Short mmCIF file of C-alpha atoms and ligand atoms in Angstrom, two decimals:
data_model
loop_
_atom_site.label_atom_id
_atom_site.label_comp_id
_atom_site.label_asym_id
_atom_site.label_seq_id
_atom_site.Cartn_x
_atom_site.Cartn_y
_atom_site.Cartn_z
CA MET A 212 1.22 22.34 -14.17
CA PHE A 213 -2.56 22.75 -13.93
CA THR A 214 -3.07 20.29 -16.79
CA SER A 215 -0.92 17.78 -14.96
CA MET A 216 -2.88 18.36 -11.73
CA HIS A 217 -6.09 17.87 -13.69
CA THR A 218 -4.80 14.59 -15.15
CA HIS A 219 -3.95 13.28 -11.68
CA THR A 220 -7.11 14.89 -10.24
CA VAL A 221 -4.88 16.48 -7.60
CA GLN A 222 -6.47 19.45 -5.80
CA GLU A 223 -3.47 21.16 -4.25
CA LEU A 224 0.30 21.30 -4.66
CA HIS A 225 2.48 22.94 -1.99
CA PHE A 226 6.17 23.68 -2.52
CA CYS A 227 9.00 24.56 -0.18
CA GLN A 228 12.53 25.65 -1.05
CA LYS A 229 14.64 26.50 1.97
CA GLY A 230 18.34 25.74 2.45
CA PRO A 231 18.89 22.06 1.46
CA LEU A 232 15.13 21.38 1.29
CA ASN A 233 13.34 21.07 -2.05
CA ALA A 234 9.97 19.55 -1.19
CA VAL A 235 6.53 19.18 -2.67
CA VAL A 236 3.33 18.07 -0.94
CA ALA A 237 0.52 16.88 -3.23
CA LEU A 238 -2.98 16.79 -1.75
CA HIS A 239 -5.28 14.74 -3.92
CA ASN A 240 -8.66 14.72 -2.20
CA LEU A 241 -9.59 15.81 1.32
CA ARG A 242 -13.24 14.83 1.38
CA LEU A 243 -12.82 12.23 4.11
CA GLY A 244 -10.38 14.18 6.26
CA PRO A 245 -6.82 15.49 6.37
CA ALA A 246 -4.53 13.82 3.87
CA LEU A 247 -2.25 11.10 5.22
CA GLY A 248 0.64 9.68 3.23
CA GLY A 249 4.32 8.98 3.43
CA CYS A 250 7.25 11.23 2.68
CA ARG A 251 9.52 9.91 -0.07
CA PHE A 252 13.17 10.97 0.08
CA ILE A 253 15.01 9.82 -3.02
CA GLU A 254 17.03 11.30 -5.86
CA TYR A 255 15.02 12.44 -8.88
CA ALA A 256 16.28 13.11 -12.39
CA SER A 257 14.24 16.32 -12.55
CA GLU A 258 11.91 18.54 -10.55
CA LEU A 259 9.03 17.53 -12.81
CA ASP A 260 9.68 13.85 -12.07
CA ALA A 261 9.48 14.59 -8.34
CA ILE A 262 6.20 16.51 -8.71
CA GLU A 263 4.69 13.79 -10.93
CA ASP A 264 5.66 11.15 -8.38
CA ALA A 265 4.05 13.12 -5.53
CA MET A 266 0.82 13.53 -7.51
CA ARG A 267 0.65 9.89 -8.64
CA LEU A 268 1.25 8.63 -5.11
CA ALA A 269 -1.23 11.08 -3.54
CA HIS A 270 -3.90 9.87 -5.98
CA GLY A 271 -3.29 6.28 -4.86
CA MET A 272 -3.53 7.24 -1.19
CA SER A 273 -7.04 8.72 -1.62
CA TYR A 274 -8.30 5.46 -3.10
CA LYS A 275 -6.58 3.40 -0.42
CA ALA A 276 -7.96 5.54 2.41
CA ALA A 277 -11.49 5.53 0.96
CA LEU A 278 -11.69 1.73 0.85
CA ALA A 279 -9.81 1.30 4.14
CA ARG A 280 -12.59 3.37 5.75
CA VAL A 281 -10.18 5.69 7.52
CA PRO A 282 -11.14 9.36 7.91
CA GLN A 283 -8.20 10.55 5.81
CA GLY A 284 -7.67 12.13 2.45
CA GLY A 285 -4.91 11.22 0.03
CA GLY A 286 -1.62 13.05 0.08
CA LYS A 287 2.06 12.44 -0.35
CA ALA A 288 5.26 14.40 0.16
CA VAL A 289 8.35 14.14 -1.95
CA ILE A 290 11.69 15.60 -0.90
CA MET A 291 14.32 15.70 -3.63
CA LYS A 292 17.41 14.10 -2.08
CA PRO A 293 20.33 16.48 -2.56
CA LYS A 294 23.30 15.15 -4.49
CA GLY A 295 26.48 15.21 -2.41
CA GLU A 296 26.89 16.29 1.24
CA PHE A 297 23.98 17.77 3.17
CA ASP A 298 22.84 18.24 6.76
CA ARG A 299 20.10 15.61 7.15
CA ALA A 300 18.91 16.83 10.57
CA GLU A 301 18.62 20.41 9.28
CA LEU A 302 16.77 19.25 6.16
CA PHE A 303 14.14 17.32 8.16
CA LYS A 304 13.82 20.16 10.66
CA LEU A 305 12.95 22.48 7.75
CA PHE A 306 10.58 19.89 6.32
CA GLY A 307 8.85 19.67 9.73
CA GLN A 308 8.31 23.44 9.68
CA PHE A 309 6.88 23.15 6.17
CA ILE A 310 4.42 20.43 7.30
CA GLN A 311 3.42 22.58 10.29
CA SER A 312 2.73 25.52 7.97
CA LEU A 313 0.05 23.40 6.23
CA GLU A 314 -1.84 23.45 9.57
CA GLY A 315 -2.92 19.80 9.54
CA ARG A 316 -4.16 19.50 5.97
CA TYR A 317 -1.40 16.91 5.50
CA ILE A 318 -0.11 14.29 7.99
CA THR A 319 3.19 12.74 7.01
CA ALA A 320 4.65 9.26 7.54
CA MET A 321 7.64 7.12 6.62
CA ASP A 322 8.20 6.07 3.02
CA SER A 323 11.10 5.09 0.73
CA GLY A 324 14.26 6.80 1.93
CA THR A 325 12.97 8.11 5.26
CA THR A 326 13.75 6.60 8.66
CA VAL A 327 12.24 6.56 12.13
CA SER A 328 14.87 9.07 13.28
CA ASP A 329 13.85 11.44 10.45
CA MET A 330 10.27 11.17 11.76
CA ASP A 331 11.48 11.87 15.30
CA MET A 332 13.21 15.00 13.98
CA LEU A 333 9.97 16.08 12.26
CA ARG A 334 8.14 15.66 15.57
CA THR A 335 10.30 18.37 17.14
CA GLN A 336 8.71 20.81 14.64
CA THR A 337 5.19 19.52 14.02
CA THR A 338 2.53 17.25 15.47
CA PHE A 339 1.33 16.21 12.01
CA VAL A 340 3.44 13.04 11.86
CA SER A 341 2.00 9.51 12.06
CA SER A 342 5.28 7.56 12.27
CA SER A 343 7.91 7.80 15.00
CA SER A 344 9.85 5.58 17.37
CA ASN A 345 6.89 5.89 19.80
CA ILE A 346 4.29 4.70 17.31
CA GLY A 347 6.20 1.78 15.76
CA ASP A 348 6.32 -0.18 12.54
CA PRO A 349 3.17 -0.51 10.36
CA SER A 350 4.41 -3.74 8.70
CA PRO A 351 2.89 -6.18 11.26
CA SER A 352 -0.53 -4.58 10.66
CA THR A 353 -0.03 -4.85 6.90
CA ALA A 354 0.90 -8.53 7.32
CA HIS A 355 -2.14 -9.12 9.54
CA GLY A 356 -4.40 -7.52 6.91
CA MET A 357 -2.75 -9.67 4.26
CA LEU A 358 -3.57 -12.83 6.20
CA ILE A 359 -7.22 -11.77 6.56
CA GLY A 360 -7.31 -10.83 2.87
CA ILE A 361 -5.82 -14.11 1.65
CA GLU A 362 -8.22 -16.06 3.86
CA THR A 363 -11.15 -14.08 2.40
CA ALA A 364 -9.97 -14.71 -1.18
CA VAL A 365 -9.46 -18.44 -0.52
CA ARG A 366 -12.93 -18.77 1.02
CA PHE A 367 -14.45 -16.98 -1.96
CA ALA A 368 -12.58 -18.73 -4.77
CA MET A 369 -11.94 -22.15 -3.26
CA LYS A 370 -14.68 -22.48 -0.63
CA GLN A 371 -12.22 -23.66 2.00
CA SER A 372 -10.02 -22.48 4.86
CA LEU A 373 -6.29 -21.75 4.65
CA ARG A 374 -5.31 -25.18 5.97
CA GLY A 375 -3.52 -27.21 3.31
CA ILE A 376 -3.39 -24.57 0.59
CA THR A 377 -0.14 -23.57 -1.12
CA VAL A 378 1.01 -19.94 -1.18
CA ALA A 379 3.96 -18.72 -3.26
CA ILE A 380 5.46 -15.59 -1.67
CA GLN A 381 7.71 -13.34 -3.74
CA GLY A 382 9.83 -11.28 -1.31
CA LEU A 383 10.39 -11.97 2.38
CA GLY A 384 10.80 -8.41 3.67
CA HIS A 385 9.11 -6.72 6.60
CA VAL A 386 5.66 -7.80 5.42
CA GLY A 387 6.46 -10.96 3.45
CA LEU A 388 8.32 -12.73 6.25
CA THR A 389 5.66 -11.98 8.88
CA LEU A 390 2.98 -13.08 6.44
CA ALA A 391 4.91 -16.33 5.84
CA ARG A 392 4.91 -16.96 9.60
CA HIS A 393 1.14 -16.35 9.86
CA LEU A 394 0.40 -18.60 6.89
CA HIS A 395 2.63 -21.37 8.24
CA GLU A 396 0.80 -21.20 11.56
CA ALA A 397 -2.51 -21.40 9.68
CA GLY A 398 -1.39 -24.68 8.06
CA CYS A 399 -0.37 -23.48 4.59
CA GLN A 400 2.42 -24.94 2.45
CA LEU A 401 4.84 -22.22 1.38
CA ILE A 402 6.96 -21.63 -1.70
CA VAL A 403 9.24 -18.59 -1.34
CA CYS A 404 11.85 -16.56 -3.14
CA ASP A 405 13.97 -13.52 -2.31
CA VAL A 406 17.16 -12.00 -3.65
CA ASP A 407 18.47 -12.30 -0.07
CA GLU A 408 19.43 -15.92 0.63
CA LYS A 409 19.45 -15.44 4.42
CA LYS A 410 15.72 -14.74 4.30
CA THR A 411 14.86 -17.76 2.19
CA GLN A 412 17.01 -20.00 4.43
CA LEU A 413 15.12 -18.70 7.46
CA ALA A 414 11.77 -19.45 5.80
CA GLN A 415 13.03 -22.91 4.85
CA SER A 416 14.18 -23.78 8.36
CA GLN A 417 11.36 -22.14 10.32
CA PHE A 418 8.35 -22.70 8.04
CA SER A 419 9.50 -25.71 5.96
CA ALA A 420 9.14 -23.49 2.88
CA LYS A 421 10.25 -24.68 -0.56
CA VAL A 422 12.79 -22.18 -1.87
CA VAL A 423 12.85 -21.31 -5.59
CA GLY A 424 14.80 -18.80 -7.69
CA VAL A 425 13.47 -15.29 -8.24
CA HIS A 426 12.69 -16.06 -11.89
CA GLU A 427 10.99 -19.37 -11.08
CA ILE A 428 8.39 -18.09 -8.64
CA TYR A 429 5.78 -17.19 -11.29
CA GLN A 430 5.35 -20.67 -12.77
CA GLN A 431 4.99 -22.49 -9.44
CA THR A 432 1.84 -24.55 -9.11
CA CYS A 433 0.09 -22.96 -6.14
CA ASP A 434 -3.28 -21.72 -4.94
CA VAL A 435 -2.16 -18.16 -4.14
CA PHE A 436 0.60 -16.11 -5.72
CA SER A 437 1.59 -13.34 -3.31
CA PRO A 438 3.83 -10.56 -4.70
CA CYS A 439 5.42 -8.98 -1.62
CA GLY A 440 8.61 -7.53 -3.07
CA LEU A 441 8.55 -4.95 -5.81
CA GLY A 442 5.80 -3.20 -7.76
CA GLY A 443 5.14 -3.74 -11.48
CA VAL A 444 5.88 -7.49 -11.37
CA LEU A 445 2.67 -8.50 -13.13
CA ASN A 446 3.19 -7.91 -16.86
CA GLU A 447 2.18 -9.77 -20.06
CA THR A 448 5.11 -12.19 -19.74
CA THR A 449 4.84 -13.02 -16.03
CA ILE A 450 1.05 -13.34 -16.12
CA SER A 451 1.24 -15.94 -18.86
CA LEU A 452 3.48 -18.06 -16.60
CA LEU A 453 1.11 -18.06 -13.62
CA ASN A 454 -0.32 -21.32 -12.37
CA CYS A 455 -2.48 -20.09 -9.47
CA LYS A 456 -6.12 -19.44 -8.59
CA ILE A 457 -5.61 -16.21 -6.65
CA ILE A 458 -3.20 -13.25 -6.70
CA ALA A 459 -2.99 -11.55 -3.32
CA GLY A 460 0.15 -9.67 -2.34
CA CYS A 461 1.21 -6.54 -0.49
CA ALA A 462 3.46 -4.92 -3.11
CA ASN A 463 2.15 -1.54 -4.27
CA ASN A 464 1.18 -1.16 -7.95
CA GLN A 465 1.65 -4.83 -8.85
CA LEU A 466 0.12 -4.46 -12.30
CA ALA A 467 2.52 -3.01 -14.88
CA HIS A 468 -0.57 -1.32 -16.38
CA ASP A 469 -4.25 -1.26 -15.43
CA ASP A 470 -5.54 -3.20 -18.45
CA LEU A 471 -3.84 -6.33 -17.12
CA ALA A 472 -6.61 -6.53 -14.50
CA GLU A 473 -9.01 -7.49 -17.31
CA ARG A 474 -6.62 -10.12 -18.63
CA ILE A 475 -6.21 -11.68 -15.16
CA HIS A 476 -9.99 -11.69 -14.74
CA GLU A 477 -10.43 -13.45 -18.10
CA MET A 478 -7.86 -16.07 -17.03
CA GLY A 479 -10.19 -16.93 -14.12
CA ILE A 480 -7.70 -15.77 -11.50
CA LEU A 481 -9.14 -13.87 -8.53
CA TYR A 482 -7.12 -10.69 -8.01
CA ALA A 483 -7.25 -8.98 -4.62
CA PRO A 484 -6.57 -5.31 -5.49
CA ASP A 485 -3.20 -4.42 -3.98
CA TYR A 486 -4.27 -1.14 -2.43
CA VAL A 487 -7.14 -2.83 -0.62
CA ILE A 488 -5.38 -5.93 0.70
CA ASN A 489 -2.25 -3.99 1.76
CA SER A 490 -4.14 -1.21 3.57
CA GLY A 491 -3.36 -2.52 7.08
CA GLY A 492 -0.33 -0.23 7.29
CA LEU A 493 -2.40 2.86 6.48
CA VAL A 494 -5.08 1.79 8.97
CA PHE A 495 -2.33 1.38 11.57
CA ALA A 496 -0.89 4.84 10.83
CA SER A 497 -4.28 6.56 10.86
CA SER A 498 -5.64 4.71 13.90
CA SER A 499 -2.54 5.10 16.05
CA TYR A 500 -2.36 8.79 15.09
CA ARG A 501 -5.94 9.08 16.37
CA GLY A 502 -4.98 7.40 19.66
CA MET A 503 -6.45 3.91 19.19
CA ASN A 504 -5.00 0.96 21.08
CA THR A 505 -3.66 -2.25 19.52
CA HIS A 506 -6.94 -4.12 19.90
CA GLN A 507 -8.93 -1.30 18.27
CA ILE A 508 -6.41 -1.07 15.44
CA LEU A 509 -6.69 -4.79 14.67
CA THR A 510 -10.48 -4.49 14.64
CA GLU A 511 -10.14 -1.69 12.09
CA VAL A 512 -7.71 -3.72 9.95
CA ASN A 513 -10.10 -6.72 10.01
CA LYS A 514 -12.70 -4.62 8.18
CA LEU A 515 -10.83 -5.17 4.94
CA LYS A 516 -12.48 -8.61 4.89
CA ASP A 517 -15.91 -7.06 4.21
CA THR A 518 -14.51 -4.71 1.59
CA LEU A 519 -12.77 -7.53 -0.29
CA ASP A 520 -15.86 -9.73 -0.06
CA LYS A 521 -17.92 -6.94 -1.62
CA ILE A 522 -15.38 -6.48 -4.42
CA PHE A 523 -15.26 -10.22 -5.16
CA VAL A 524 -19.05 -10.59 -5.20
CA LEU A 525 -19.55 -7.57 -7.48
CA SER A 526 -16.71 -8.66 -9.77
CA LYS A 527 -18.37 -12.05 -10.21
CA SER A 528 -21.92 -10.78 -10.65
CA LYS A 529 -20.96 -8.00 -13.09
CA ASN A 530 -18.19 -10.01 -14.75
CA VAL A 531 -15.80 -7.06 -14.33
CA ALA A 532 -12.19 -7.21 -13.08
CA CYS A 533 -11.76 -6.70 -9.32
CA ASN A 534 -9.50 -3.68 -9.80
CA PHE A 535 -12.16 -1.80 -11.77
CA ILE A 536 -14.80 -2.63 -9.15
CA ALA A 537 -12.48 -1.35 -6.37
CA ASN A 538 -11.77 1.88 -8.26
CA GLU A 539 -15.47 2.43 -8.86
CA MET A 540 -16.25 1.91 -5.16
CA ALA A 541 -13.51 4.33 -4.12
CA GLU A 542 -14.65 6.95 -6.63
CA LYS A 543 -18.21 6.75 -5.33
CA ILE A 544 -16.90 7.54 -1.86
CA LEU A 545 -14.53 10.27 -3.07
CA TYR A 546 -16.78 11.99 -5.59
CA GLY A 547 -20.33 10.60 -5.18
CA ALA A 548 -23.28 12.93 -4.70
CA GLU A 549 -24.05 11.33 -1.34
CA PRO A 550 -21.91 12.64 1.51
CA ALA A 551 -19.50 9.89 2.55
CA LYS A 552 -21.07 8.87 5.82
CA ASP A 553 -19.01 7.05 8.40
CA TRP A 554 -16.58 5.94 5.70
CA MET A 555 -19.07 3.15 5.09
CA LEU A 556 -19.72 1.32 1.90
CA GLU A 557 -23.50 0.83 2.23
CA ALA A 558 -24.01 3.30 -0.59
CA ILE A 559 -22.41 0.86 -3.00
P1 NAD B 624 10.97 -4.68 2.29
O1 NAD B 624 11.91 -3.81 1.56
O2 NAD B 624 11.16 -4.93 3.74
O3 NAD B 624 10.88 -6.13 1.57
C1 NAD B 624 10.99 -6.36 0.20
C2 NAD B 624 11.63 -7.72 0.03
O4 NAD B 624 11.60 -8.07 -1.35
C3 NAD B 624 13.09 -7.76 0.48
O5 NAD B 624 13.31 -8.88 1.30
C4 NAD B 624 13.86 -7.85 -0.84
O6 NAD B 624 15.08 -8.54 -0.70
C5 NAD B 624 12.86 -8.62 -1.69
N1 NAD B 624 13.08 -8.49 -3.11
C6 NAD B 624 13.54 -7.43 -3.80
N2 NAD B 624 13.61 -7.72 -5.11
C7 NAD B 624 13.15 -8.97 -5.25
C8 NAD B 624 12.94 -9.84 -6.37
N3 NAD B 624 13.22 -9.46 -7.61
N4 NAD B 624 12.42 -11.08 -6.15
C9 NAD B 624 12.12 -11.48 -4.89
N5 NAD B 624 12.32 -10.71 -3.80
C10 NAD B 624 12.80 -9.47 -3.98
O7 NAD B 624 9.52 -4.08 2.00
P2 NAD B 624 8.16 -4.32 2.79
O8 NAD B 624 7.98 -3.25 3.80
O9 NAD B 624 8.06 -5.76 3.20
O10 NAD B 624 7.11 -4.01 1.62
C11 NAD B 624 6.98 -4.88 0.51
C12 NAD B 624 6.07 -4.25 -0.53
O11 NAD B 624 4.81 -3.95 0.05
C13 NAD B 624 6.58 -2.92 -1.10
O12 NAD B 624 6.14 -2.83 -2.43
C14 NAD B 624 5.84 -1.89 -0.26
O13 NAD B 624 5.68 -0.67 -0.95
C15 NAD B 624 4.51 -2.57 -0.06
N6 NAD B 624 3.80 -2.15 1.16
C16 NAD B 624 4.38 -2.24 2.37
C17 NAD B 624 3.68 -1.86 3.50
C18 NAD B 624 4.31 -1.96 4.88
O14 NAD B 624 3.59 -1.79 5.87
N7 NAD B 624 5.59 -2.22 4.98
C19 NAD B 624 2.38 -1.38 3.40
C20 NAD B 624 1.78 -1.32 2.13
C21 NAD B 624 2.50 -1.71 1.01
#
């Protein structure tokens, strides 16, 4: 277990077994503040798989928080979904007590498999929850950040505004559909795909989007390819099909493996690192938890423009893939000798 923690550079693992609850909280790095990250509630093949998942996700949250300039560390909770019948309310009540016992070192949020009503149940047991029916959905903030991020990438790579450019969006979910609306309003041409035909029809009728099949989206001639569905969609095969200048999407872990960042860089495609451009949701969760109003939250989300600009400039001047530059910047904040002051990036 310690070797695995070392590999993921995770500092703490907390476990709870009580009644139907089998949960693990992984805290990766708390240098910037209490860890904030979602609670995943899915079935796992084994306990080790669940623990690995918590550690991998907590690691990603530290990097995301560092570059999003929020005063949070990286953490994630995983609850192993019981097979068969179980009392959901009781399970989340127990999980709330577990979170409370960590005394604020970890703040939880919604993730795959958890709902707003689960979060409301947690709130009856602990204050360390950043999602609930009172706080609302982070997706609009993620979509807003995506718009700012795509605009920044287009200005950098194409020296122009969004008007008239073509964006191919893969997945019209909570983020993808809102992003499509923003881009349409900004004067972009849209190409879209989704496994759900109702969503593509909506985009076609409301945003005059061209609809293509889910396997045809990669080879579309466009300026920006925006993966907003599933993770892992960029692999050797799909990358070789791309006909775009920029990749900028909200899906987490878009690259099937890290080395593909180098390949994309060599192809002359500007890649906006997923965990930077999709950080609007985390900024929303952190800022609303800290009592900020909508205007203040949007101001915080807008800061991802400066971060992306810095990544793009450094990537070009050093001739190094954007993902590696982003990781290096995050690691300087998380581990650098200088204390991380004001979550700023001047040190870089
Ligand atoms: P969602 O589940 O609402 O939307 C995903 C969409 O992708 C759905 O419409 C689904 O039908 C579609 N889809 C699934 N498989 C597809 C395929 N093969 N081809 C095309 N479309 C497909 O999810 P979301 O909240 O919009 O998030 C999208 C991605 O962004 C996820 O990877 C999520 O982890 C990530 N993300 C979301 C947020 C947020 O605030 N919601 C924040 C950060 C990252």
